[in-house]
Amino acid sequence: SVALLLKYGVIVSIFISLVSLSYLVIKTFSFGKRQMYAAPKGDATKGIVYAFGKGMMPWEKESAMNHLPTYIAGIFYHAGVFAAIVYLLLTLVSVALPGAILFIIRLLCLAGVIAGVGLLVKRILSTPMRTLSCPDDFAANAIVDLFLISALVHTFYPGITPYFFLVAIVMFLYIPLGKIRHCFFFFYTRIL
């Protein structure tokens, strides 16, 4: 059936995405190690903990503190994306979710859709944002928004499974090509 073929397509696209992202990380090592002009100070592990913890807080980042609504929208957007990916993976292995978990996934996906569309509208309407943006900024946001919308709708109408899988395939194949790859590089760069 079409849904089964697309299910395998999702699995293959996830594999292609992970292999491509891994290649990009390995490729970064070809640039060599940068010469550091200052002596190392402090514990590297504490730096990593800071980068994944307190360093993510808006009061630690001037750009986030000055744009708090956008920062908060970003949190909801990413939480929604995470929930949609978890939902997709559970759908691939045919796990039936309890009502409470499904409600949480729906809520996070809805919050993600609202935040994602809001951020896209802001990018379109704000002259400084639009001026700084490239086509990938718009495409990445639109693809992820479609993924969130299809995941949310799928939680109510599983009959759209082929569409949901097709959107997931497009997103996973796009990840290594565009700015969405930050979902992978985010962890790598903070450890570095």
PDB file of C-alpha atoms in Angstrom:
ATOM      1  CA  SER A   1       0.000   0.000   0.000  1.00  0.00           C
ATOM      2  CA  VAL A   2       1.000   3.661  -0.383  1.00  0.00           C
ATOM      3  CA  ALA A   3       1.100   4.204   3.395  1.00  0.00           C
ATOM      4  CA  LEU A   4       3.489   1.256   3.832  1.00  0.00           C
ATOM      5  CA  LEU A   5       5.792   2.513   1.066  1.00  0.00           C
ATOM      6  CA  LEU A   6       5.796   5.980   2.611  1.00  0.00           C
ATOM      7  CA  LYS A   7       6.468   4.451   6.032  1.00  0.00           C
ATOM      8  CA  TYR A   8       9.633   2.869   4.618  1.00  0.00           C
ATOM      9  CA  GLY A   9      10.340   6.192   2.923  1.00  0.00           C
ATOM     10  CA  VAL A  10      10.284   7.928   6.315  1.00  0.00           C
ATOM     11  CA  ILE A  11      12.692   5.360   7.746  1.00  0.00           C
ATOM     12  CA  VAL A  12      15.041   5.737   4.761  1.00  0.00           C
ATOM     13  CA  SER A  13      14.845   9.547   4.919  1.00  0.00           C
ATOM     14  CA  ILE A  14      15.711   9.506   8.641  1.00  0.00           C
ATOM     15  CA  PHE A  15      18.681   7.259   7.859  1.00  0.00           C
ATOM     16  CA  ILE A  16      19.831   9.503   4.989  1.00  0.00           C
ATOM     17  CA  SER A  17      19.467  12.561   7.214  1.00  0.00           C
ATOM     18  CA  LEU A  18      21.482  11.034  10.067  1.00  0.00           C
ATOM     19  CA  VAL A  19      24.229   9.783   7.733  1.00  0.00           C
ATOM     20  CA  SER A  20      24.422  13.171   6.004  1.00  0.00           C
ATOM     21  CA  LEU A  21      24.539  15.053   9.307  1.00  0.00           C
ATOM     22  CA  SER A  22      27.222  12.707  10.625  1.00  0.00           C
ATOM     23  CA  TYR A  23      29.235  13.310   7.458  1.00  0.00           C
ATOM     24  CA  LEU A  24      28.927  17.082   7.961  1.00  0.00           C
ATOM     25  CA  VAL A  25      30.194  16.757  11.535  1.00  0.00           C
ATOM     26  CA  ILE A  26      33.130  14.591  10.441  1.00  0.00           C
ATOM     27  CA  LYS A  27      33.859  17.072   7.654  1.00  0.00           C
ATOM     28  CA  THR A  28      34.267  19.855  10.234  1.00  0.00           C
ATOM     29  CA  PHE A  29      37.357  18.063  11.521  1.00  0.00           C
ATOM     30  CA  SER A  30      39.021  18.630   8.127  1.00  0.00           C
ATOM     31  CA  PHE A  31      39.307  22.325   8.981  1.00  0.00           C
ATOM     32  CA  GLY A  32      41.920  21.459  11.595  1.00  0.00           C
ATOM     33  CA  LYS A  33      42.144  22.625  15.156  1.00  0.00           C
ATOM     34  CA  ARG A  34      42.086  26.375  15.640  1.00  0.00           C
ATOM     35  CA  GLN A  35      44.985  27.935  17.463  1.00  0.00           C
ATOM     36  CA  MET A  36      43.861  29.344  20.792  1.00  0.00           C
ATOM     37  CA  TYR A  37      45.630  32.533  21.831  1.00  0.00           C
ATOM     38  CA  ALA A  38      44.407  32.521  25.423  1.00  0.00           C
ATOM     39  CA  ALA A  39      45.387  29.898  27.966  1.00  0.00           C
ATOM     40  CA  PRO A  40      42.546  27.507  28.895  1.00  0.00           C
ATOM     41  CA  LYS A  41      40.828  28.611  32.067  1.00  0.00           C
ATOM     42  CA  GLY A  42      38.498  26.588  34.235  1.00  0.00           C
ATOM     43  CA  ASP A  43      36.970  23.170  33.768  1.00  0.00           C
ATOM     44  CA  ALA A  44      35.744  22.206  30.264  1.00  0.00           C
ATOM     45  CA  THR A  45      32.992  20.022  31.744  1.00  0.00           C
ATOM     46  CA  LYS A  46      31.614  22.998  33.667  1.00  0.00           C
ATOM     47  CA  GLY A  47      31.604  24.945  30.419  1.00  0.00           C
ATOM     48  CA  ILE A  48      29.566  22.257  28.710  1.00  0.00           C
ATOM     49  CA  VAL A  49      27.119  22.121  31.626  1.00  0.00           C
ATOM     50  CA  TYR A  50      26.811  25.915  31.455  1.00  0.00           C
ATOM     51  CA  ALA A  51      26.248  25.838  27.679  1.00  0.00           C
ATOM     52  CA  PHE A  52      23.381  23.332  28.049  1.00  0.00           C
ATOM     53  CA  GLY A  53      21.945  24.916  31.195  1.00  0.00           C
ATOM     54  CA  LYS A  54      22.279  28.452  32.484  1.00  0.00           C
ATOM     55  CA  GLY A  55      23.817  29.615  29.201  1.00  0.00           C
ATOM     56  CA  MET A  56      20.493  28.907  27.484  1.00  0.00           C
ATOM     57  CA  MET A  57      18.578  31.273  29.753  1.00  0.00           C
ATOM     58  CA  PRO A  58      17.464  34.595  28.259  1.00  0.00           C
ATOM     59  CA  TRP A  59      19.282  36.695  30.867  1.00  0.00           C
ATOM     60  CA  GLU A  60      22.550  35.091  29.731  1.00  0.00           C
ATOM     61  CA  LYS A  61      21.977  36.022  26.083  1.00  0.00           C
ATOM     62  CA  GLU A  62      21.517  39.671  25.165  1.00  0.00           C
ATOM     63  CA  SER A  63      19.771  38.801  21.895  1.00  0.00           C
ATOM     64  CA  ALA A  64      17.224  36.650  23.751  1.00  0.00           C
ATOM     65  CA  MET A  65      16.703  39.118  26.606  1.00  0.00           C
ATOM     66  CA  ASN A  66      15.968  41.926  24.151  1.00  0.00           C
ATOM     67  CA  HIS A  67      13.474  39.753  22.245  1.00  0.00           C
ATOM     68  CA  LEU A  68      11.776  37.766  25.014  1.00  0.00           C
ATOM     69  CA  PRO A  69       8.504  36.981  23.131  1.00  0.00           C
ATOM     70  CA  THR A  70      10.535  35.533  20.235  1.00  0.00           C
ATOM     71  CA  TYR A  71      12.664  33.529  22.697  1.00  0.00           C
ATOM     72  CA  ILE A  72       9.527  32.099  24.351  1.00  0.00           C
ATOM     73  CA  ALA A  73       7.982  31.343  20.934  1.00  0.00           C
ATOM     74  CA  GLY A  74      11.197  29.511  20.060  1.00  0.00           C
ATOM     75  CA  ILE A  75      10.845  27.336  23.156  1.00  0.00           C
ATOM     76  CA  PHE A  76       7.265  26.402  22.220  1.00  0.00           C
ATOM     77  CA  TYR A  77       8.287  25.852  18.593  1.00  0.00           C
ATOM     78  CA  HIS A  78      11.092  23.466  19.504  1.00  0.00           C
ATOM     79  CA  ALA A  79       8.963  21.655  22.113  1.00  0.00           C
ATOM     80  CA  GLY A  80       6.304  21.145  19.449  1.00  0.00           C
ATOM     81  CA  VAL A  81       8.841  19.822  16.954  1.00  0.00           C
ATOM     82  CA  PHE A  82      10.228  17.403  19.543  1.00  0.00           C
ATOM     83  CA  ALA A  83       6.704  16.172  20.367  1.00  0.00           C
ATOM     84  CA  ALA A  84       5.868  15.767  16.659  1.00  0.00           C
ATOM     85  CA  ILE A  85       9.037  13.755  16.015  1.00  0.00           C
ATOM     86  CA  VAL A  86       8.333  11.509  19.017  1.00  0.00           C
ATOM     87  CA  TYR A  87       4.776  11.082  17.745  1.00  0.00           C
ATOM     88  CA  LEU A  88       6.055  10.222  14.257  1.00  0.00           C
ATOM     89  CA  LEU A  89       8.460   7.613  15.628  1.00  0.00           C
ATOM     90  CA  LEU A  90       5.700   6.058  17.753  1.00  0.00           C
ATOM     91  CA  THR A  91       3.409   6.041  14.710  1.00  0.00           C
ATOM     92  CA  LEU A  92       6.081   4.247  12.679  1.00  0.00           C
ATOM     93  CA  VAL A  93       6.175   1.429  15.224  1.00  0.00           C
ATOM     94  CA  SER A  94       2.364   1.419  15.644  1.00  0.00           C
ATOM     95  CA  VAL A  95       2.296   2.361  19.326  1.00  0.00           C
ATOM     96  CA  ALA A  96      -1.156   3.362  20.536  1.00  0.00           C
ATOM     97  CA  LEU A  97      -0.818   6.273  22.937  1.00  0.00           C
ATOM     98  CA  PRO A  98      -2.856   6.656  26.124  1.00  0.00           C
ATOM     99  CA  GLY A  99      -5.262   9.593  26.057  1.00  0.00           C
ATOM    100  CA  ALA A 100      -3.227  11.745  28.468  1.00  0.00           C
ATOM    101  CA  ILE A 101      -0.014  11.374  26.430  1.00  0.00           C
ATOM    102  CA  LEU A 102      -1.895  12.051  23.189  1.00  0.00           C
ATOM    103  CA  PHE A 103      -3.377  15.199  24.766  1.00  0.00           C
ATOM    104  CA  ILE A 104       0.108  16.446  25.724  1.00  0.00           C
ATOM    105  CA  ILE A 105       1.418  15.758  22.210  1.00  0.00           C
ATOM    106  CA  ARG A 106      -1.553  17.608  20.703  1.00  0.00           C
ATOM    107  CA  LEU A 107      -1.014  20.545  23.039  1.00  0.00           C
ATOM    108  CA  LEU A 108       2.709  20.758  22.258  1.00  0.00           C
ATOM    109  CA  CYS A 109       2.107  20.412  18.510  1.00  0.00           C
ATOM    110  CA  LEU A 110      -0.561  23.125  18.628  1.00  0.00           C
ATOM    111  CA  ALA A 111       1.767  25.422  20.586  1.00  0.00           C
ATOM    112  CA  GLY A 112       4.492  24.649  18.051  1.00  0.00           C
ATOM    113  CA  VAL A 113       2.211  25.464  15.112  1.00  0.00           C
ATOM    114  CA  ILE A 114       1.152  28.779  16.657  1.00  0.00           C
ATOM    115  CA  ALA A 115       4.740  29.708  17.495  1.00  0.00           C
ATOM    116  CA  GLY A 116       6.131  28.560  14.139  1.00  0.00           C
ATOM    117  CA  VAL A 117       3.538  30.383  12.067  1.00  0.00           C
ATOM    118  CA  GLY A 118       3.965  33.441  14.303  1.00  0.00           C
ATOM    119  CA  LEU A 119       7.728  33.409  13.777  1.00  0.00           C
ATOM    120  CA  LEU A 120       7.249  33.018  10.022  1.00  0.00           C
ATOM    121  CA  VAL A 121       4.799  35.944   9.923  1.00  0.00           C
ATOM    122  CA  LYS A 122       7.232  38.034  11.988  1.00  0.00           C
ATOM    123  CA  ARG A 123      10.018  37.216   9.526  1.00  0.00           C
ATOM    124  CA  ILE A 124       7.800  38.240   6.603  1.00  0.00           C
ATOM    125  CA  LEU A 125       6.396  41.430   8.153  1.00  0.00           C
ATOM    126  CA  SER A 126       9.456  42.747   9.974  1.00  0.00           C
ATOM    127  CA  THR A 127      11.625  44.698   7.539  1.00  0.00           C
ATOM    128  CA  PRO A 128      14.891  44.088   9.464  1.00  0.00           C
ATOM    129  CA  MET A 129      14.133  40.348   9.725  1.00  0.00           C
ATOM    130  CA  ARG A 130      13.092  40.098   6.080  1.00  0.00           C
ATOM    131  CA  THR A 131      16.239  41.947   4.993  1.00  0.00           C
ATOM    132  CA  LEU A 132      18.476  39.553   6.958  1.00  0.00           C
ATOM    133  CA  SER A 133      16.627  36.449   5.776  1.00  0.00           C
ATOM    134  CA  CYS A 134      17.554  34.148   2.933  1.00  0.00           C
ATOM    135  CA  PRO A 135      15.185  31.753   1.100  1.00  0.00           C
ATOM    136  CA  ASP A 136      16.268  28.909   3.403  1.00  0.00           C
ATOM    137  CA  ASP A 137      14.937  30.817   6.434  1.00  0.00           C
ATOM    138  CA  PHE A 138      11.460  30.849   4.923  1.00  0.00           C
ATOM    139  CA  ALA A 139      11.623  27.314   3.479  1.00  0.00           C
ATOM    140  CA  ALA A 140      12.880  25.725   6.706  1.00  0.00           C
ATOM    141  CA  ASN A 141      10.176  27.415   8.767  1.00  0.00           C
ATOM    142  CA  ALA A 142       7.431  26.495   6.287  1.00  0.00           C
ATOM    143  CA  ILE A 143       8.529  22.839   6.064  1.00  0.00           C
ATOM    144  CA  VAL A 144       8.660  22.447   9.845  1.00  0.00           C
ATOM    145  CA  ASP A 145       5.295  24.210  10.203  1.00  0.00           C
ATOM    146  CA  LEU A 146       3.763  21.782   7.695  1.00  0.00           C
ATOM    147  CA  PHE A 147       5.262  18.886   9.636  1.00  0.00           C
ATOM    148  CA  LEU A 148       3.767  20.195  12.896  1.00  0.00           C
ATOM    149  CA  ILE A 149       0.368  20.767  11.294  1.00  0.00           C
ATOM    150  CA  SER A 150       0.334  17.300   9.722  1.00  0.00           C
ATOM    151  CA  ALA A 151       1.351  15.681  13.030  1.00  0.00           C
ATOM    152  CA  LEU A 152      -1.365  17.575  14.895  1.00  0.00           C
ATOM    153  CA  VAL A 153      -4.057  16.729  12.335  1.00  0.00           C
ATOM    154  CA  HIS A 154      -2.876  13.085  12.251  1.00  0.00           C
ATOM    155  CA  THR A 155      -3.522  12.764  16.005  1.00  0.00           C
ATOM    156  CA  PHE A 156      -7.207  13.394  15.224  1.00  0.00           C
ATOM    157  CA  TYR A 157      -7.453  11.827  11.750  1.00  0.00           C
ATOM    158  CA  PRO A 158      -5.055   8.903  11.267  1.00  0.00           C
ATOM    159  CA  GLY A 159      -6.424   8.554   7.734  1.00  0.00           C
ATOM    160  CA  ILE A 160      -3.990  11.254   6.606  1.00  0.00           C
ATOM    161  CA  THR A 161      -1.050   8.945   7.335  1.00  0.00           C
ATOM    162  CA  PRO A 162       0.299   9.094   3.737  1.00  0.00           C
ATOM    163  CA  TYR A 163       0.334  12.910   3.826  1.00  0.00           C
ATOM    164  CA  PHE A 164       1.932  12.926   7.308  1.00  0.00           C
ATOM    165  CA  PHE A 165       4.648  10.510   6.148  1.00  0.00           C
ATOM    166  CA  LEU A 166       5.237  12.462   2.922  1.00  0.00           C
ATOM    167  CA  VAL A 167       5.734  15.730   4.824  1.00  0.00           C
ATOM    168  CA  ALA A 168       8.079  13.915   7.257  1.00  0.00           C
ATOM    169  CA  ILE A 169      10.139  12.570   4.336  1.00  0.00           C
ATOM    170  CA  VAL A 170      10.496  16.061   2.859  1.00  0.00           C
ATOM    171  CA  MET A 171      11.532  17.475   6.236  1.00  0.00           C
ATOM    172  CA  PHE A 172      14.104  14.778   7.013  1.00  0.00           C
ATOM    173  CA  LEU A 173      15.646  15.045   3.551  1.00  0.00           C
ATOM    174  CA  TYR A 174      15.789  18.847   3.898  1.00  0.00           C
ATOM    175  CA  ILE A 175      17.410  18.824   7.351  1.00  0.00           C
ATOM    176  CA  PRO A 176      21.030  18.319   6.192  1.00  0.00           C
ATOM    177  CA  LEU A 177      20.587  20.794   3.325  1.00  0.00           C
ATOM    178  CA  GLY A 178      19.275  23.795   5.220  1.00  0.00           C
ATOM    179  CA  LYS A 179      19.208  25.579   8.529  1.00  0.00           C
ATOM    180  CA  ILE A 180      17.141  22.862  10.197  1.00  0.00           C
ATOM    181  CA  ARG A 181      20.432  21.000  10.619  1.00  0.00           C
ATOM    182  CA  HIS A 182      20.990  23.180  13.672  1.00  0.00           C
ATOM    183  CA  CYS A 183      18.928  20.543  15.531  1.00  0.00           C
ATOM    184  CA  PHE A 184      21.944  18.258  15.138  1.00  0.00           C
ATOM    185  CA  PHE A 185      24.766  20.804  15.322  1.00  0.00           C
ATOM    186  CA  PHE A 186      23.278  22.461  18.408  1.00  0.00           C
ATOM    187  CA  PHE A 187      24.603  19.678  20.653  1.00  0.00           C
ATOM    188  CA  TYR A 188      27.895  19.290  18.826  1.00  0.00           C
ATOM    189  CA  THR A 189      28.790  22.994  18.971  1.00  0.00           C
ATOM    190  CA  ARG A 190      27.969  23.339  22.655  1.00  0.00           C
ATOM    191  CA  ILE A 191      30.210  20.407  23.506  1.00  0.00           C
ATOM    192  CA  LEU A 192      33.013  21.979  21.482  1.00  0.00           C
TER     193      LEU A 192
END
